[in-house]
XYZ file of C-alpha atoms in Angstrom:
724
model
C 2.971 -26.837 -36.669
C 5.300 -23.923 -35.956
C 9.014 -23.531 -35.335
C 10.595 -21.104 -32.881
C 14.090 -20.305 -31.645
C 15.528 -18.010 -28.997
C 17.398 -14.817 -29.825
C 18.469 -11.575 -28.173
C 18.319 -8.001 -29.436
C 19.963 -4.743 -28.563
C 17.249 -2.070 -28.496
C 17.915 1.665 -28.238
C 15.022 3.237 -26.323
C 14.864 6.750 -24.835
C 18.546 7.206 -25.557
C 19.620 4.066 -23.667
C 20.653 0.721 -25.095
C 18.833 -2.211 -23.474
C 19.069 -5.938 -24.064
C 15.782 -7.659 -24.860
C 15.172 -11.387 -25.158
C 13.491 -12.447 -28.356
C 11.993 -15.341 -30.282
C 12.193 -16.000 -33.993
C 8.979 -17.684 -35.166
C 7.655 -19.319 -38.301
C 4.459 -18.098 -39.912
C 1.935 -20.287 -38.021
C 3.379 -19.717 -34.541
C 0.644 -17.416 -33.208
C -2.101 -19.353 -35.009
C -1.003 -22.569 -33.310
C -1.089 -20.852 -29.902
C -4.349 -19.051 -30.657
C -2.847 -15.701 -29.626
C -4.338 -12.407 -30.783
C -2.705 -8.993 -30.531
C -3.869 -6.391 -28.044
C -2.917 -3.708 -30.572
C -2.212 -4.166 -34.255
C -1.746 -7.738 -35.457
C 0.483 -10.766 -34.969
C 3.079 -12.141 -37.376
C 1.383 -14.118 -40.154
C 1.994 -15.603 -43.583
C 2.199 -12.253 -45.368
C 5.409 -11.464 -43.465
C 7.199 -14.420 -45.084
C 6.362 -13.729 -48.722
C 9.026 -12.536 -51.144
C 11.026 -9.538 -49.981
C 8.761 -8.620 -47.063
C 10.172 -6.044 -44.647
C 11.297 -7.370 -41.237
C 8.474 -7.145 -38.700
C 8.269 -7.565 -34.935
C 5.631 -8.063 -32.260
C 6.441 -6.834 -28.749
C 5.290 -7.847 -25.290
C 2.987 -5.678 -23.225
C 5.693 -5.053 -20.584
C 8.160 -3.842 -23.244
C 5.501 -1.573 -24.720
C 4.817 -0.038 -21.295
C 8.360 0.151 -19.895
C 10.382 1.084 -22.973
C 7.829 2.902 -25.124
C 5.649 4.467 -22.405
C 2.593 2.634 -23.810
C 2.741 4.806 -26.952
C -0.536 4.163 -28.831
C 1.115 5.185 -32.121
C 3.995 2.696 -31.878
C 2.326 0.131 -34.167
C 3.550 0.779 -37.708
C 6.776 2.499 -36.658
C 10.282 1.076 -37.157
C 12.656 0.289 -34.292
C 16.331 -0.645 -34.449
C 17.080 -4.129 -33.116
C 20.797 -4.830 -33.278
C 21.977 -3.775 -36.710
C 18.574 -4.026 -38.458
C 15.340 -2.059 -38.450
C 12.040 -3.850 -37.781
C 8.506 -2.555 -38.155
C 6.398 -3.071 -35.023
C 3.119 -4.603 -36.238
C 1.551 -5.542 -32.901
C 1.535 -5.549 -29.105
C 0.534 -8.735 -27.261
C -1.739 -8.917 -24.185
C 0.011 -8.765 -20.769
C -0.677 -12.407 -19.825
C 1.290 -13.907 -22.744
C 4.498 -15.617 -21.573
C 7.230 -16.340 -24.165
C 8.119 -19.989 -24.778
C 11.852 -20.758 -24.757
C 13.288 -23.943 -26.293
C 16.018 -25.703 -24.313
C 18.494 -28.514 -24.786
C 16.915 -31.925 -24.306
C 13.569 -30.828 -25.731
C 12.272 -29.202 -22.570
C 10.322 -25.934 -22.687
C 10.839 -22.954 -20.365
C 8.551 -19.967 -19.972
C 10.257 -16.586 -19.873
C 9.227 -13.469 -18.005
C 9.721 -9.807 -18.607
C 10.190 -7.834 -21.792
C 10.234 -9.763 -25.062
C 10.185 -9.420 -28.857
C 8.939 -11.837 -31.517
C 10.280 -11.563 -35.074
C 9.599 -13.419 -38.309
C 12.167 -16.168 -38.924
C 13.020 -18.148 -42.044
C 15.200 -21.001 -40.739
C 17.855 -22.273 -43.111
C 18.325 -26.071 -43.044
C 21.873 -26.789 -41.897
C 23.045 -30.198 -40.719
C 26.624 -29.091 -40.113
C 25.983 -26.675 -37.237
C 24.075 -26.931 -33.953
C 20.833 -25.059 -33.384
C 18.242 -25.242 -30.630
C 14.709 -24.929 -31.964
C 11.358 -25.773 -30.484
C 8.238 -26.938 -32.272
C 4.627 -26.290 -31.295
C 1.743 -28.170 -32.865
C -2.018 -28.097 -32.511
C -3.537 -31.570 -32.439
C -6.491 -32.028 -34.791
C -9.962 -32.076 -33.248
C -10.928 -35.510 -31.985
C -7.345 -36.800 -31.992
C -5.260 -37.675 -28.937
C -1.691 -36.743 -28.055
C -0.699 -40.415 -28.108
C -1.796 -40.729 -31.741
C 0.169 -37.617 -32.694
C 3.197 -39.056 -30.891
C 2.994 -42.287 -32.912
C 2.779 -40.360 -36.178
C 5.751 -38.148 -35.280
C 7.792 -41.207 -34.342
C 7.212 -42.540 -37.866
C 8.498 -39.211 -39.218
C 11.598 -39.550 -37.022
C 12.285 -43.051 -38.352
C 12.033 -41.847 -41.972
C 14.455 -38.995 -41.211
C 16.827 -41.511 -39.634
C 16.847 -43.547 -42.844
C 17.267 -40.464 -45.045
C 19.956 -38.777 -42.888
C 21.705 -41.572 -40.944
C 24.734 -39.512 -39.889
C 22.842 -36.735 -38.140
C 19.558 -38.453 -37.143
C 20.659 -41.905 -35.999
C 18.956 -42.776 -32.706
C 16.992 -39.526 -32.493
C 13.288 -39.537 -31.672
C 10.455 -37.093 -31.018
C 8.857 -36.109 -27.713
C 5.211 -35.064 -28.011
C 4.108 -33.503 -24.718
C 1.065 -31.328 -23.966
C 2.136 -27.709 -23.508
C 0.234 -27.556 -20.206
C 2.428 -30.351 -18.821
C 5.519 -28.354 -19.774
C 4.095 -25.221 -18.172
C 3.278 -26.810 -14.800
C 5.406 -29.955 -14.901
C 8.059 -28.767 -12.426
C 5.616 -27.228 -9.975
C 2.539 -29.448 -10.331
C 3.425 -31.946 -7.590
C 4.666 -29.383 -5.021
C 1.555 -27.253 -5.555
C -0.769 -30.268 -5.290
C 0.984 -31.309 -2.082
C 0.543 -27.796 -0.699
C -3.109 -27.859 -1.746
C -3.494 -31.120 0.188
C -1.880 -29.453 3.213
C -4.417 -26.622 2.928
C -7.228 -29.177 2.961
C -5.835 -30.885 6.059
C -5.533 -27.559 7.903
C -9.121 -26.711 6.969
C -10.251 -30.137 8.182
C -8.389 -29.681 11.488
C -9.960 -26.258 11.921
C -13.418 -27.725 11.272
C -12.824 -30.504 13.799
C -11.659 -27.922 16.316
C -14.733 -25.781 15.828
C -16.996 -28.846 16.050
C -15.467 -29.629 19.434
C -15.915 -26.059 20.619
C -19.518 -25.854 19.393
C -20.335 -29.159 21.098
C -19.031 -27.675 24.355
C -21.133 -24.592 23.727
C -24.159 -26.768 23.006
C -23.711 -28.535 26.356
C -23.516 -25.169 28.094
C -26.804 -24.167 26.430
C -28.577 -27.439 27.164
C -30.870 -25.948 29.812
C -31.722 -23.042 27.473
C -32.631 -25.532 24.734
C -34.705 -27.583 27.185
C -36.705 -24.511 28.165
C -37.302 -23.599 24.519
C -38.465 -27.150 23.721
C -40.804 -27.123 26.680
C -42.289 -23.900 25.308
C -43.002 -25.561 21.957
C -39.880 -25.026 19.819
C -39.734 -27.464 16.876
C -36.719 -29.697 16.182
C -36.123 -28.150 12.757
C -36.120 -24.699 14.340
C -33.337 -25.708 16.731
C -31.318 -27.351 13.938
C -31.733 -24.264 11.742
C -30.552 -21.988 14.563
C -27.339 -23.939 15.202
C -26.571 -24.348 11.478
C -27.105 -20.639 10.823
C -24.840 -19.776 13.751
C -22.155 -22.134 12.392
C -22.397 -20.686 8.876
C -22.202 -17.121 10.181
C -19.109 -18.043 12.188
C -17.426 -19.654 9.170
C -18.338 -16.756 6.849
C -16.832 -14.274 9.303
C -13.661 -16.377 9.350
C -13.650 -16.558 5.545
C -14.006 -12.781 5.257
C -11.089 -12.285 7.632
C -9.098 -14.894 5.682
C -9.727 -13.096 2.385
C -8.527 -9.821 3.902
C -5.360 -11.537 5.106
C -4.930 -13.194 1.697
C -5.003 -9.807 -0.041
C -1.916 -8.859 1.948
C -0.194 -12.238 1.924
C -0.480 -12.662 -1.827
C 1.916 -9.750 -2.244
C 4.579 -11.892 -0.550
C 4.153 -14.878 -2.862
C 6.423 -13.592 -5.683
C 9.137 -13.049 -3.058
C 8.854 -16.610 -1.723
C 7.975 -18.613 -4.816
C 10.502 -19.885 -7.360
C 10.703 -18.568 -10.906
C 9.356 -21.888 -12.212
C 5.793 -21.139 -11.037
C 4.174 -19.843 -14.253
C 2.049 -16.660 -14.178
C 2.466 -16.291 -10.421
C 2.518 -12.507 -10.801
C -1.064 -12.741 -12.109
C -2.352 -14.563 -9.037
C -4.924 -12.430 -7.245
C -7.978 -12.702 -5.024
C -10.611 -12.370 -7.748
C -14.290 -13.342 -7.785
C -13.426 -17.000 -8.478
C -11.120 -17.252 -5.460
C -13.636 -15.414 -3.291
C -16.453 -17.644 -4.547
C -14.585 -20.878 -3.823
C -13.581 -19.550 -0.390
C -17.137 -18.603 0.534
C -18.464 -21.935 -0.745
C -15.882 -23.822 1.334
C -16.804 -21.676 4.339
C -20.505 -22.463 3.927
C -19.799 -26.186 3.656
C -17.533 -26.031 6.704
C -20.149 -24.065 8.642
C -22.796 -26.576 7.671
C -20.595 -29.441 8.877
C -19.571 -28.023 12.254
C -23.024 -26.520 12.819
C -24.857 -29.767 12.134
C -23.252 -31.848 14.904
C -24.301 -29.624 17.829
C -27.651 -29.045 16.140
C -28.445 -32.760 16.066
C -27.201 -33.156 19.643
C -29.324 -30.255 20.884
C -32.422 -31.475 19.062
C -32.238 -34.855 20.851
C -31.970 -33.407 24.357
C -33.515 -35.239 27.339
C -36.031 -32.676 28.501
C -36.776 -34.267 31.887
C -33.141 -34.598 32.976
C -32.290 -31.018 32.016
C -35.280 -29.502 33.816
C -34.797 -31.615 36.949
C -33.613 -29.536 39.894
C -30.001 -29.980 41.077
C -26.979 -31.490 39.376
C -25.197 -34.823 39.363
C -22.375 -35.153 41.855
C -20.038 -36.651 39.294
C -20.032 -34.970 35.914
C -18.353 -37.915 34.165
C -15.891 -37.770 31.277
C -15.973 -36.019 27.963
C -18.334 -37.625 25.413
C -16.855 -40.248 23.087
C -17.558 -38.228 19.907
C -15.469 -35.348 21.163
C -12.584 -37.658 22.027
C -12.682 -39.239 18.573
C -12.663 -35.805 16.964
C -9.588 -34.834 18.988
C -7.876 -38.094 18.045
C -8.435 -37.261 14.386
C -7.240 -33.697 14.918
C -4.007 -34.868 16.545
C -3.464 -37.489 13.832
C -3.830 -34.923 11.031
C -1.460 -32.531 12.806
C 1.098 -35.339 13.100
C 0.865 -35.958 9.337
C 1.553 -32.302 8.519
C 4.306 -31.864 11.105
C 6.050 -35.017 9.869
C 5.912 -33.819 6.255
C 7.235 -30.428 7.329
C 10.155 -31.977 9.223
C 11.036 -34.111 6.190
C 11.092 -31.020 3.964
C 13.173 -29.078 6.490
C 15.719 -31.899 6.703
C 15.797 -32.183 2.896
C 16.358 -28.432 2.556
C 19.190 -28.623 5.065
C 20.832 -31.308 2.923
C 20.482 -29.062 -0.134
C 22.152 -26.160 1.663
C 25.048 -28.469 2.547
C 25.701 -29.305 -1.130
C 29.188 -28.375 -2.307
C 28.513 -26.503 -5.573
C 32.218 -26.519 -6.432
C 33.029 -22.865 -5.839
C 32.990 -20.513 -2.860
C 34.020 -16.920 -3.599
C 35.423 -15.175 -0.550
C 33.653 -11.912 -1.494
C 30.439 -11.036 -3.282
C 30.547 -11.533 -7.061
C 28.407 -9.422 -9.388
C 27.315 -11.067 -12.662
C 26.715 -8.982 -15.800
C 25.419 -10.522 -19.035
C 26.729 -9.059 -22.302
C 25.472 -10.124 -25.727
C 27.126 -8.670 -28.842
C 25.674 -8.754 -32.316
C 28.125 -10.598 -34.625
C 27.793 -7.860 -37.261
C 28.904 -5.258 -34.719
C 32.007 -7.217 -33.673
C 32.916 -9.313 -36.741
C 36.656 -9.062 -36.108
C 38.374 -11.421 -33.680
C 40.848 -8.896 -32.307
C 38.130 -6.273 -31.990
C 36.014 -8.514 -29.749
C 38.996 -9.525 -27.603
C 40.068 -5.898 -27.363
C 36.615 -4.868 -26.141
C 36.862 -7.187 -23.143
C 40.475 -6.280 -22.367
C 39.535 -2.591 -22.241
C 36.374 -3.322 -20.221
C 38.294 -5.406 -17.672
C 40.909 -2.678 -17.296
C 38.182 -0.095 -16.622
C 36.344 -2.309 -14.125
C 39.492 -3.222 -12.199
C 39.987 0.482 -11.551
C 36.631 0.861 -9.763
C 36.765 1.236 -5.952
C 36.279 -2.045 -4.095
C 36.808 -4.316 -7.111
C 39.143 -7.240 -6.353
C 39.112 -9.091 -9.665
C 37.247 -9.313 -12.972
C 36.665 -12.342 -15.208
C 34.083 -13.667 -17.655
C 32.574 -16.943 -18.851
C 30.171 -18.030 -21.555
C 27.488 -18.935 -18.982
C 26.776 -17.809 -15.412
C 28.353 -20.007 -12.719
C 25.250 -22.149 -12.062
C 24.024 -22.538 -15.654
C 25.079 -24.296 -18.830
C 23.561 -24.542 -22.304
C 26.384 -25.824 -24.508
C 27.455 -29.428 -24.948
C 30.439 -29.798 -27.284
C 31.865 -32.836 -29.066
C 35.577 -33.679 -29.108
C 38.073 -36.381 -30.052
C 40.991 -37.624 -27.951
C 44.237 -37.879 -29.884
C 45.934 -41.291 -29.889
C 42.642 -42.938 -28.853
C 40.411 -45.006 -31.163
C 37.255 -43.063 -32.092
C 33.953 -44.025 -30.457
C 31.437 -46.222 -32.338
C 29.626 -44.485 -35.237
C 26.375 -44.166 -33.291
C 28.143 -42.527 -30.333
C 30.239 -39.431 -29.785
C 32.376 -38.044 -27.008
C 30.629 -34.984 -25.588
C 30.949 -32.826 -22.497
C 29.702 -29.487 -21.268
C 31.739 -26.669 -22.756
C 32.596 -23.277 -21.276
C 34.889 -20.535 -22.545
C 36.401 -18.443 -19.741
C 38.876 -15.587 -19.344
C 41.999 -15.430 -17.223
C 41.161 -15.211 -13.526
C 37.830 -17.060 -13.841
C 38.758 -19.875 -11.465
C 40.400 -17.484 -9.009
C 37.393 -15.123 -8.986
C 34.966 -17.925 -8.125
C 37.504 -19.739 -5.939
C 37.260 -23.012 -7.905
C 40.058 -25.232 -6.535
C 42.800 -26.505 -8.842
C 43.268 -30.268 -8.459
C 46.350 -30.704 -10.651
C 48.301 -28.900 -13.386
C 47.803 -25.179 -13.909
C 45.109 -22.634 -14.714
C 44.923 -20.324 -17.734
C 47.441 -17.503 -18.076
C 48.171 -14.585 -20.378
C 50.352 -16.771 -22.621
C 47.283 -18.792 -23.702
C 46.680 -16.425 -26.594
C 44.923 -16.740 -29.956
C 48.096 -17.678 -31.828
C 49.144 -20.394 -29.352
C 49.312 -23.867 -30.906
C 48.120 -26.158 -29.438
C 45.511 -24.355 -27.393
C 45.041 -24.890 -23.682
C 42.117 -26.710 -22.095
C 41.227 -27.297 -18.442
C 38.974 -30.224 -17.565
C 37.004 -31.015 -14.419
C 37.258 -34.103 -12.224
C 34.225 -35.776 -13.822
C 35.795 -35.386 -17.289
C 39.031 -36.978 -16.061
C 37.133 -39.843 -14.407
C 34.961 -40.487 -17.470
C 37.576 -40.344 -20.249
C 40.888 -40.990 -18.439
C 39.894 -43.393 -15.651
C 43.282 -45.109 -15.439
C 45.527 -42.570 -17.169
C 47.087 -39.212 -16.458
C 45.045 -36.575 -18.348
C 47.644 -33.781 -18.166
C 49.433 -33.390 -21.485
C 46.809 -35.298 -23.508
C 45.375 -33.511 -26.536
C 41.766 -32.996 -27.570
C 40.449 -32.096 -31.018
C 37.647 -29.617 -30.308
C 35.491 -27.740 -32.805
C 33.719 -24.925 -30.978
C 33.447 -21.660 -32.940
C 35.718 -22.477 -35.876
C 32.662 -21.975 -38.090
C 32.856 -18.297 -37.099
C 36.607 -17.677 -36.713
C 38.070 -20.382 -38.976
C 41.784 -21.161 -38.595
C 42.341 -18.006 -36.517
C 41.692 -20.107 -33.384
C 43.191 -23.501 -32.471
C 41.573 -26.825 -33.305
C 43.789 -28.913 -31.047
C 43.969 -28.243 -27.317
C 46.304 -29.699 -24.699
C 45.019 -30.495 -21.211
C 46.953 -28.231 -18.844
C 44.912 -28.567 -15.648
C 42.161 -30.351 -13.738
C 39.752 -28.405 -11.508
C 37.059 -29.354 -9.034
C 33.580 -30.209 -10.329
C 31.043 -27.381 -10.440
C 27.332 -28.260 -10.363
C 26.255 -25.964 -13.184
C 23.574 -28.388 -14.481
C 21.566 -27.933 -11.277
C 22.424 -27.674 -7.618
C 20.817 -31.070 -6.914
C 22.258 -32.730 -10.027
C 25.236 -35.045 -10.267
C 28.427 -33.338 -11.538
C 28.963 -33.916 -15.269
C 32.088 -33.918 -17.479
C 33.062 -30.426 -18.577
C 35.991 -28.639 -20.209
C 37.095 -25.007 -20.233
C 38.888 -23.132 -23.049
C 40.535 -19.682 -22.792
C 38.440 -16.827 -24.146
C 41.282 -15.644 -26.408
C 41.357 -19.053 -28.102
C 37.607 -19.322 -28.653
C 35.925 -15.860 -28.359
C 32.134 -15.715 -27.891
C 29.661 -12.955 -28.645
C 27.783 -13.761 -25.427
C 29.597 -13.602 -22.081
C 28.841 -13.206 -18.378
C 31.220 -10.784 -16.688
C 32.087 -11.594 -13.064
C 33.110 -8.690 -10.811
C 34.430 -9.690 -7.390
C 34.009 -6.826 -4.961
C 34.604 -6.003 -1.309
C 31.671 -3.557 -1.227
C 27.959 -4.016 -1.892
C 27.762 -5.393 -5.416
C 24.626 -3.507 -6.474
C 26.267 -0.147 -5.756
C 28.691 -0.747 -8.641
C 26.090 -1.220 -11.377
C 25.787 2.499 -12.133
C 29.555 2.930 -12.443
C 29.807 -0.191 -14.610
C 27.116 1.101 -16.966
C 29.004 4.375 -17.266
C 32.272 2.598 -18.138
C 30.477 0.369 -20.625
C 28.803 3.368 -22.243
C 32.201 5.012 -22.722
C 33.540 1.949 -24.536
C 30.424 1.241 -26.635
C 27.319 3.453 -26.209
C 25.100 0.932 -28.005
C 26.181 -2.086 -25.947
C 23.589 -2.791 -23.222
C 23.723 -4.957 -20.134
C 21.414 -7.902 -20.763
C 20.974 -8.713 -17.064
C 22.610 -8.152 -13.698
C 22.653 -10.372 -10.647
C 24.999 -11.710 -7.979
C 26.336 -15.193 -7.361
C 24.711 -15.300 -3.922
C 21.374 -14.286 -5.466
C 21.721 -16.993 -8.099
C 22.513 -19.550 -5.390
C 19.381 -18.480 -3.525
C 17.383 -18.823 -6.738
C 18.756 -22.323 -7.278
C 17.169 -23.456 -3.997
C 14.007 -21.362 -4.307
C 11.769 -24.331 -5.213
C 12.592 -26.458 -2.140
C 12.630 -23.345 0.064
C 9.152 -22.388 -1.164
C 7.719 -25.857 -0.528
C 9.365 -26.061 2.890
C 8.267 -22.581 3.992
C 4.620 -22.872 2.940
C 4.229 -26.469 4.113
C 5.857 -25.652 7.463
C 3.491 -22.722 7.881
C 0.520 -25.034 7.388
C 2.044 -27.591 9.750
C 2.527 -24.924 12.438
C -1.072 -23.797 12.018
C -2.255 -27.412 12.296
C -0.174 -27.966 15.425
C -1.507 -24.819 17.091
C -5.084 -25.806 16.238
C -4.543 -29.281 17.661
C -3.071 -27.846 20.882
C -6.008 -25.450 21.177
C -8.354 -28.388 20.767
C -6.458 -30.334 23.397
C -6.583 -27.363 25.752
C -10.340 -27.197 25.288
C -10.695 -30.919 25.947
C -8.662 -30.780 29.151
C -10.594 -27.746 30.352
C -13.814 -29.633 29.673
C -12.528 -32.664 31.586
C -11.713 -30.446 34.572
C -15.106 -28.733 34.375
C -17.043 -31.986 34.157
C -14.950 -33.605 36.887
C -15.157 -30.622 39.247
C -17.308 -32.395 41.809
C -15.424 -35.684 41.473
C -12.110 -33.876 42.082
C -13.544 -32.149 45.163
C -14.752 -35.430 46.649
C -11.432 -37.175 45.878
C -9.536 -34.406 47.661
C -11.997 -34.442 50.574
C -11.329 -38.131 51.221
C -7.537 -37.767 51.127
C -6.209 -37.293 47.565
C -3.420 -34.728 47.461
C -2.712 -32.172 44.716
C 0.009 -34.322 43.118
C -2.334 -37.273 42.634
C -5.046 -35.029 41.195
C -2.497 -33.487 38.812
C -1.344 -36.910 37.566
C -4.936 -38.177 37.332
C -5.947 -35.185 35.180
C -2.911 -35.517 32.901
C -3.571 -39.238 32.478
C -7.209 -38.698 31.474
C -6.269 -35.796 29.157
C -3.475 -37.500 27.229
C -5.589 -40.491 26.248
C -6.677 -39.093 22.850
C -3.126 -37.872 22.182
C -1.620 -41.308 22.914
C -4.034 -42.778 20.364
C -3.851 -39.958 17.800
C -0.045 -39.826 17.594
C 0.471 -43.450 16.410
C -2.514 -43.152 14.067
C -0.969 -39.976 12.646
C 2.447 -41.613 12.299
C 0.868 -44.426 10.282
C -0.839 -41.833 8.072
C 2.402 -39.900 7.748
C 4.254 -43.051 6.692
C 1.675 -43.620 3.956
C 1.487 -39.985 2.827
C 5.217 -39.216 3.005
C 5.800 -41.273 -0.125
C 4.106 -38.449 -2.057
C 7.002 -36.214 -0.997
C 9.634 -38.527 -2.449
C 10.012 -36.541 -5.685
C 10.730 -33.261 -3.862
C 13.016 -34.662 -1.156
C 16.785 -34.564 -1.561
C 18.876 -37.309 0.043
C 16.135 -37.771 2.641
C 14.088 -40.934 2.986
C 10.288 -40.452 3.217
C 10.529 -42.787 6.228
C 13.497 -41.068 7.825
C 13.905 -42.694 11.288
C 15.145 -39.486 12.931
C 12.057 -37.542 11.877
C 9.681 -40.383 12.738
C 11.230 -40.586 16.207
C 11.447 -36.836 16.888
C 7.902 -35.892 15.821
C 5.925 -38.102 18.255
C 8.238 -37.288 21.159
C 7.951 -33.560 20.462
C 4.169 -33.679 20.123
C 3.777 -35.695 23.318
C 5.960 -33.179 25.164
C 3.924 -30.246 23.802
C 0.675 -32.021 24.635
C 1.843 -32.670 28.205
C 2.813 -29.006 28.541
C -0.553 -27.938 27.143
C -2.370 -30.153 29.653
C -0.311 -28.967 32.599
C -2.014 -25.590 33.200
C -5.607 -26.958 33.377
C -4.278 -29.856 35.461
C -2.663 -27.388 37.904
C -5.972 -25.577 38.165
C -7.658 -28.885 38.984
C -5.020 -29.674 41.611
C -5.795 -26.383 43.384
C -9.516 -27.172 43.771
C -10.919 -26.308 47.218
C -12.903 -29.382 48.376
C -14.822 -27.346 50.960
C -16.263 -25.008 48.337
C -17.257 -28.016 46.202
C -19.098 -29.694 49.080
C -20.837 -26.444 50.090
C -22.112 -26.021 46.512
C -23.905 -29.342 46.864
């Protein structure tokens, strides 16, 4: 087993200070993961013995970007924050850092990273977020390990009842954590790919059957000259496989270009997406699928051609009435239409769900673009309370002087994120039961935070300059969910909360009691699709943090200010880097990237399926007109007008569609339940979608049939009769 915890480091590289995410690990961390270094070695037991010097292992991207892939870096010391660490190894490029989160979940980080040796100090008085990795013994199952860890949890509960009462252990395979969020959407998209391939195969089968009919006299001549049945079958199968391999080669060429767009479309939650490429495995699977498809749609016309009636094909003349399209071809088109209906219905459900997500009120709506800048200070660099507050006051003054800047504020977390849940007590209220506690999401913010993000004030007031460090009691603003949860029938304004946030760092220099001065609208910072949760805000001066997100509201393009902001920051503190930069609009787009990705890709497959089905229908109608050429001429010769011929052709053509649409709707109703987990406020059996899809497809099918039907209606009966 191995323990790990997240950290951040300020690294000075090439004369510039940069912020790098990091992980503190126990001695067996890399052994549990089975990770070996690309250069040097990984952190091991020797780095935890006695007075061992601090060591670090760096990611491949950090080695390349910040150290120019220096081959002599291993063994040298680098300054991380206020300490020097010896770099002992560089990891391979495919290694993704594991980040522990509240609730026991695991997130995989991207980009530059550092791992350092960590000796955790047991402390039951403060909050820490650690993760644990374990390698299950050979021959043992995860369920058995889970049972054993649950026994450990029960013993800890008995030994430490105050801190461990009601706490358990989640044992989950790391693979499930890596792909858990994206597994179902990707499997659904894989199913959509299979349906599109099946529709394409059905389409090609139909077309090759038409081609086989056109070559029937050629086949009859070859048979009469002694051609064997297996020779004919081999010819058609080889032709089908060549056709499918040519399509696969073209598809691979298109994939090489399209795969460059995937990182732009896909959400951050898809692990190792940047490593996706068209390698020999992808090419091999594609070619194998193409061969199987070619075998399938080459076998049908081959069997049909090998069973040809030699006498009827060699007989002079032709039948007056060509008859209808063979039953097999109609059944294939019915299946093609049904599969297209399934995909189009799923696509419409995802589009409607995405529209509902875009309509979500996130709780804030800045009137101008807001740039977000993450700052993380090392506590040893800013150990003094007034020094830390003074840094931000000077920074805000400098940023407000930049051209185009409307306002500047800061908060502990970005607007759409939260990672701190704080406990509190309500004065003049009986405490909760011993096994429970009052908790809510906590956020420290500066003056102007609510105004910068345009978060509406419901009642009371917002923070002001008078809410200083020496104010007693402190000021606290709560959201609507907090008021509803803890003051359902009472007025919250004026009530006092006992809150212990960073008193362990600042002691009595900051307040312990805070008075509710305002109530603001709920902000969905636990997830754009999540239900608003209770939260409270405390002024930055009354609970300073070493990690803050600066918000710069600007009238100009936000990204154009980053250079000027870096310059101002460098003047104040040359060794203080920007951890990350973004914009609120970009973060909002990222929050909906998962549903947008599923909707976009699935809709693309649905559009391809619909086009293939319409092409198949076009081919069927054209075949009906061709086979009925003589019948149409005779009908018109004995008095049928163009309008009747047009309606007659449409009626014969839409038969497979009228059967395929309801069959597809039944399949869509059964398959749509698989989409339930990725739909938002949209029923898998949404009546609007299930009414619009068949009507739309019938209208498109009628339009597709109209042009061949018009051609049939313009048939010259005299030319038909002369040809006989």
